[in-house]
Tab-separated table of C-alpha atoms in Angstrom:
chain	number	residue	atom	x	y	z
K	19	MET	CA	-42.617	0.760	20.707
K	20	LYS	CA	-38.672	2.049	22.091
K	21	THR	CA	-37.470	-0.124	19.011
K	22	ALA	CA	-39.201	1.718	16.570
K	23	ILE	CA	-38.419	5.029	17.977
K	24	HIS	CA	-34.460	3.827	17.852
K	25	PHE	CA	-34.664	2.234	14.304
K	26	LEU	CA	-36.646	5.705	12.635
K	27	ALA	CA	-33.547	7.394	14.644
K	28	ALA	CA	-31.213	5.438	13.158
K	29	ILE	CA	-32.455	5.782	9.688
K	30	VAL	CA	-32.960	9.760	9.983
K	31	MET	CA	-29.207	9.631	11.115
K	32	ALA	CA	-27.966	7.241	8.187
K	33	THR	CA	-30.148	9.397	5.928
K	34	LEU	CA	-28.377	13.034	7.354
K	35	CYS	CA	-24.809	11.371	7.392
K	36	SER	CA	-24.593	10.188	3.661
K	37	ASN	CA	-26.433	13.678	2.554
K	38	VAL	CA	-23.432	15.160	4.407
K	39	ALA	CA	-20.999	12.967	2.966
K	40	VAL	CA	-22.743	13.136	-0.529
K	41	ALA	CA	-22.555	17.258	-0.247
K	42	GLN	CA	-18.664	16.854	1.169
K	43	GLN	CA	-17.906	14.890	-2.046
K	44	ASN	CA	-19.337	17.187	-4.474
K	45	GLN	CA	-17.943	20.403	-3.036
K	46	GLY	CA	-14.680	19.223	-3.736
K	47	GLY	CA	-12.112	22.287	-3.415
K	48	ILE	CA	-9.624	23.858	-5.832
K	49	VAL	CA	-6.315	23.410	-4.624
K	50	ALA	CA	-3.387	25.383	-5.159
K	51	VAL	CA	0.340	26.060	-4.122
K	52	VAL	CA	2.395	28.705	-3.289
K	53	ASP	CA	6.375	29.059	-2.756
K	54	ILE	CA	6.722	31.732	0.210
K	55	ALA	CA	10.171	31.274	0.321
K	56	LYS	CA	10.791	32.043	-3.422
K	57	VAL	CA	8.021	34.945	-2.956
K	58	PHE	CA	9.705	36.609	-0.638
K	59	GLU	CA	13.334	36.402	-2.477
K	60	ALA	CA	11.525	38.282	-5.252
K	61	HIS	CA	9.497	40.737	-3.038
K	62	ALA	CA	11.104	44.205	-3.979
K	63	GLY	CA	9.994	45.856	-0.704
K	64	HIS	CA	11.230	43.227	1.103
K	65	LYS	CA	14.520	43.296	-0.424
K	66	ALA	CA	14.955	46.722	-0.230
K	67	LYS	CA	14.165	47.292	3.710
K	68	MET	CA	16.187	44.529	4.482
K	69	LEU	CA	19.221	46.048	2.079
K	70	GLN	CA	18.660	49.311	4.253
K	71	ILE	CA	19.274	47.298	7.324
K	72	GLU	CA	22.446	45.484	5.969
K	73	GLU	CA	23.721	48.841	5.177
K	74	GLU	CA	22.888	50.094	8.450
K	75	VAL	CA	24.853	47.526	10.124
K	76	LYS	CA	27.734	48.123	7.987
K	77	ALA	CA	27.657	51.619	8.989
K	78	PHE	CA	27.689	50.581	12.519
K	79	GLU	CA	30.300	48.245	12.637
K	80	ALA	CA	32.725	50.383	10.911
K	81	ASP	CA	31.729	53.158	13.659
K	82	PHE	CA	32.142	50.300	16.423
K	83	LYS	CA	35.392	48.918	14.908
K	84	THR	CA	36.525	52.531	14.846
K	85	GLN	CA	35.653	53.257	18.650
K	86	ARG	CA	37.053	50.151	19.601
K	87	GLN	CA	40.462	51.032	17.962
K	88	SER	CA	40.389	53.900	20.027
K	89	LEU	CA	39.523	52.394	23.128
K	90	ASN	CA	42.658	49.962	22.360
K	91	THR	CA	45.293	52.800	21.904
K	92	GLN	CA	43.987	54.192	25.134
K	93	ILE	CA	44.526	51.174	26.582
K	94	GLN	CA	47.945	50.654	25.308
K	95	ALA	CA	48.495	54.353	26.649
K	96	LEU	CA	47.503	53.554	29.938
K	97	GLN	CA	50.293	51.176	30.330
K	98	ALA	CA	52.542	54.329	30.514
K	99	LEU	CA	51.291	55.412	33.263
K	100	VAL	CA	51.879	52.104	35.636
K	101	GLY	CA	52.839	52.960	39.026
K	102	GLN	CA	51.668	56.651	38.700
K	103	PRO	CA	48.626	58.183	40.877
K	104	ALA	CA	46.533	58.587	37.735
K	105	TYR	CA	46.572	55.327	36.793
K	106	LYS	CA	43.455	53.625	38.964
K	107	GLU	CA	41.134	56.340	37.822
K	108	GLU	CA	42.364	56.518	34.200
K	109	GLU	CA	42.001	52.298	34.167
K	110	ALA	CA	38.995	52.697	35.544
K	111	LYS	CA	37.311	55.527	33.067
K	112	LEU	CA	38.504	53.094	30.173
K	113	ALA	CA	37.217	50.040	31.831
K	114	ARG	CA	33.958	52.192	31.865
K	115	MET	CA	34.115	53.106	27.897
K	116	ASP	CA	34.705	49.624	27.378
K	117	ALA	CA	31.354	48.275	29.049
K	118	ASP	CA	29.489	50.873	27.650
K	119	LEU	CA	30.738	49.987	24.075
K	120	THR	CA	29.695	46.569	24.573
K	121	ILE	CA	26.367	47.554	25.886
K	122	GLN	CA	25.655	50.061	22.930
K	123	ALA	CA	26.736	46.874	21.007
K	124	ASN	CA	24.247	44.890	22.314
K	125	GLN	CA	21.715	46.725	22.364
K	126	LYS	CA	21.875	47.953	18.659
K	127	ARG	CA	22.250	43.880	17.738
K	128	ALA	CA	19.115	43.442	19.746
K	129	GLU	CA	17.437	46.375	17.667
K	130	ILE	CA	18.399	45.371	14.589
K	131	ILE	CA	17.017	41.642	15.448
K	132	ASN	CA	13.724	43.078	16.351
K	133	ARG	CA	13.703	45.677	12.855
K	134	GLU	CA	14.509	42.240	10.995
K	135	ALA	CA	11.601	40.379	12.623
K	136	GLN	CA	9.140	43.349	12.280
K	137	VAL	CA	10.070	43.295	8.163
K	138	TYR	CA	9.743	39.674	8.155
K	139	TYR	CA	6.090	40.181	9.898
K	140	GLU	CA	4.847	42.559	7.610
K	141	THR	CA	6.234	40.902	4.304
K	142	TYR	CA	4.203	38.143	5.569
K	143	THR	CA	0.966	39.303	6.291
K	144	ASP	CA	1.556	41.667	2.858
K	145	VAL	CA	2.152	38.231	0.992
K	146	TYR	CA	-0.914	36.440	3.006
K	147	ALA	CA	-3.400	39.224	2.010
K	148	THR	CA	-2.133	38.322	-1.562
K	149	VAL	CA	-2.453	34.745	-1.607
K	150	ALA	CA	-6.052	35.295	-0.030
K	151	ARG	CA	-6.992	38.063	-2.090
K	152	LEU	CA	-6.018	35.753	-5.031
K	153	ALA	CA	-7.682	32.419	-3.629
K	154	GLN	CA	-10.944	34.498	-3.097
K	155	SER	CA	-10.506	35.757	-6.945
K	156	TYR	CA	-9.850	32.091	-8.402
K	157	ASN	CA	-12.533	30.431	-6.191
K	158	ILE	CA	-9.592	28.614	-4.470
K	159	THR	CA	-10.396	26.778	-1.270
K	160	LEU	CA	-6.815	26.090	-0.085
K	161	VAL	CA	-3.298	27.091	-0.770
K	162	ILE	CA	-0.313	24.838	0.490
K	163	ASN	CA	3.174	26.061	0.950
K	164	TYR	CA	5.661	24.133	-0.605
K	165	ASP	CA	9.101	24.521	-1.460
K	166	SER	CA	10.118	24.354	-5.435
K	167	ALA	CA	13.738	24.424	-5.516
K	168	GLU	CA	14.913	21.539	-7.001
K	169	ILE	CA	17.007	19.003	-4.840
K	170	ASP	CA	20.588	19.189	-5.684
K	171	PRO	CA	21.496	15.005	-5.944
K	172	THR	CA	25.301	16.354	-5.535
K	173	ASN	CA	24.684	18.451	-2.214
K	174	ARG	CA	23.867	16.252	1.163
K	175	ASP	CA	22.316	19.369	2.488
K	176	SER	CA	20.171	19.744	-0.331
K	177	ILE	CA	18.935	15.975	-0.451
K	178	ILE	CA	18.177	16.068	3.516
K	179	LYS	CA	16.224	19.386	3.162
K	180	GLY	CA	14.076	17.846	0.745
K	181	VAL	CA	13.579	14.555	1.825
K	182	ASN	CA	12.243	16.230	4.995
K	183	ARG	CA	10.173	18.743	3.449
K	184	ASN	CA	6.573	17.815	2.765
K	185	VAL	CA	5.659	15.819	-0.508
K	186	VAL	CA	3.628	18.253	-2.834
K	187	PHE	CA	2.178	17.683	-5.845
K	188	GLN	CA	-0.233	20.240	-7.529
K	189	ARG	CA	-0.011	19.797	-11.347
K	190	ASP	CA	-1.787	22.906	-12.381
K	191	LEU	CA	-2.298	25.777	-9.713
K	192	ASP	CA	1.216	27.206	-8.729
K	193	LEU	CA	0.252	30.341	-7.588
K	194	THR	CA	3.644	31.592	-6.964
K	195	GLU	CA	4.689	33.547	-9.850
K	196	LEU	CA	1.477	35.560	-10.003
K	197	VAL	CA	2.240	36.591	-6.309
K	198	ILE	CA	5.331	37.928	-7.108
K	199	GLN	CA	3.894	40.185	-10.037
K	200	GLN	CA	1.043	41.281	-8.112
K	201	ILE	CA	3.141	42.084	-4.881
K	202	ASN	CA	5.733	43.922	-6.824
K	203	ALA	CA	2.884	45.814	-9.002
K	204	ALA	CA	1.797	46.897	-5.887
K	205	GLY	CA	4.873	48.442	-4.977
K	206	ASN	CA	5.386	47.142	-1.480
């Protein structure tokens, strides 16, 4: 009796497993590719935000350079006070100014790095949502990120980068240009 139950259970399991395998074979999904790096390069909103940050960095660097030159001029003028009672007080004041300037520069750099990271995050979520929307619209079940850049056979770094990337071959469905069009049309 136990042997019959085990045999019957084995037949039921084999039938269920074969049905699942057949169902999976019949459900072959559509696979597409997208070059996320290329999308980022062509993303008008991303470029505008990064350009704004770059301009802010240039303005900050110019201001920092001016303040640093002023401080250096004051330090040189301090040399004329060597041996006088006001020397130590003035030296301490300039040291504090130098430290404050360095702290301000470090804080600004950290702020800029965080803002850049936020811009990249926002751009990525925008691209992700667009890819998801397109995949849903065209019944695509899998989208793979790939690098469409050609390998330059005369450039060692390009060759190494190309050799180390995943091998992705997709004959027909490259969503990159469609994603770029949709993102830039939305005015992001």
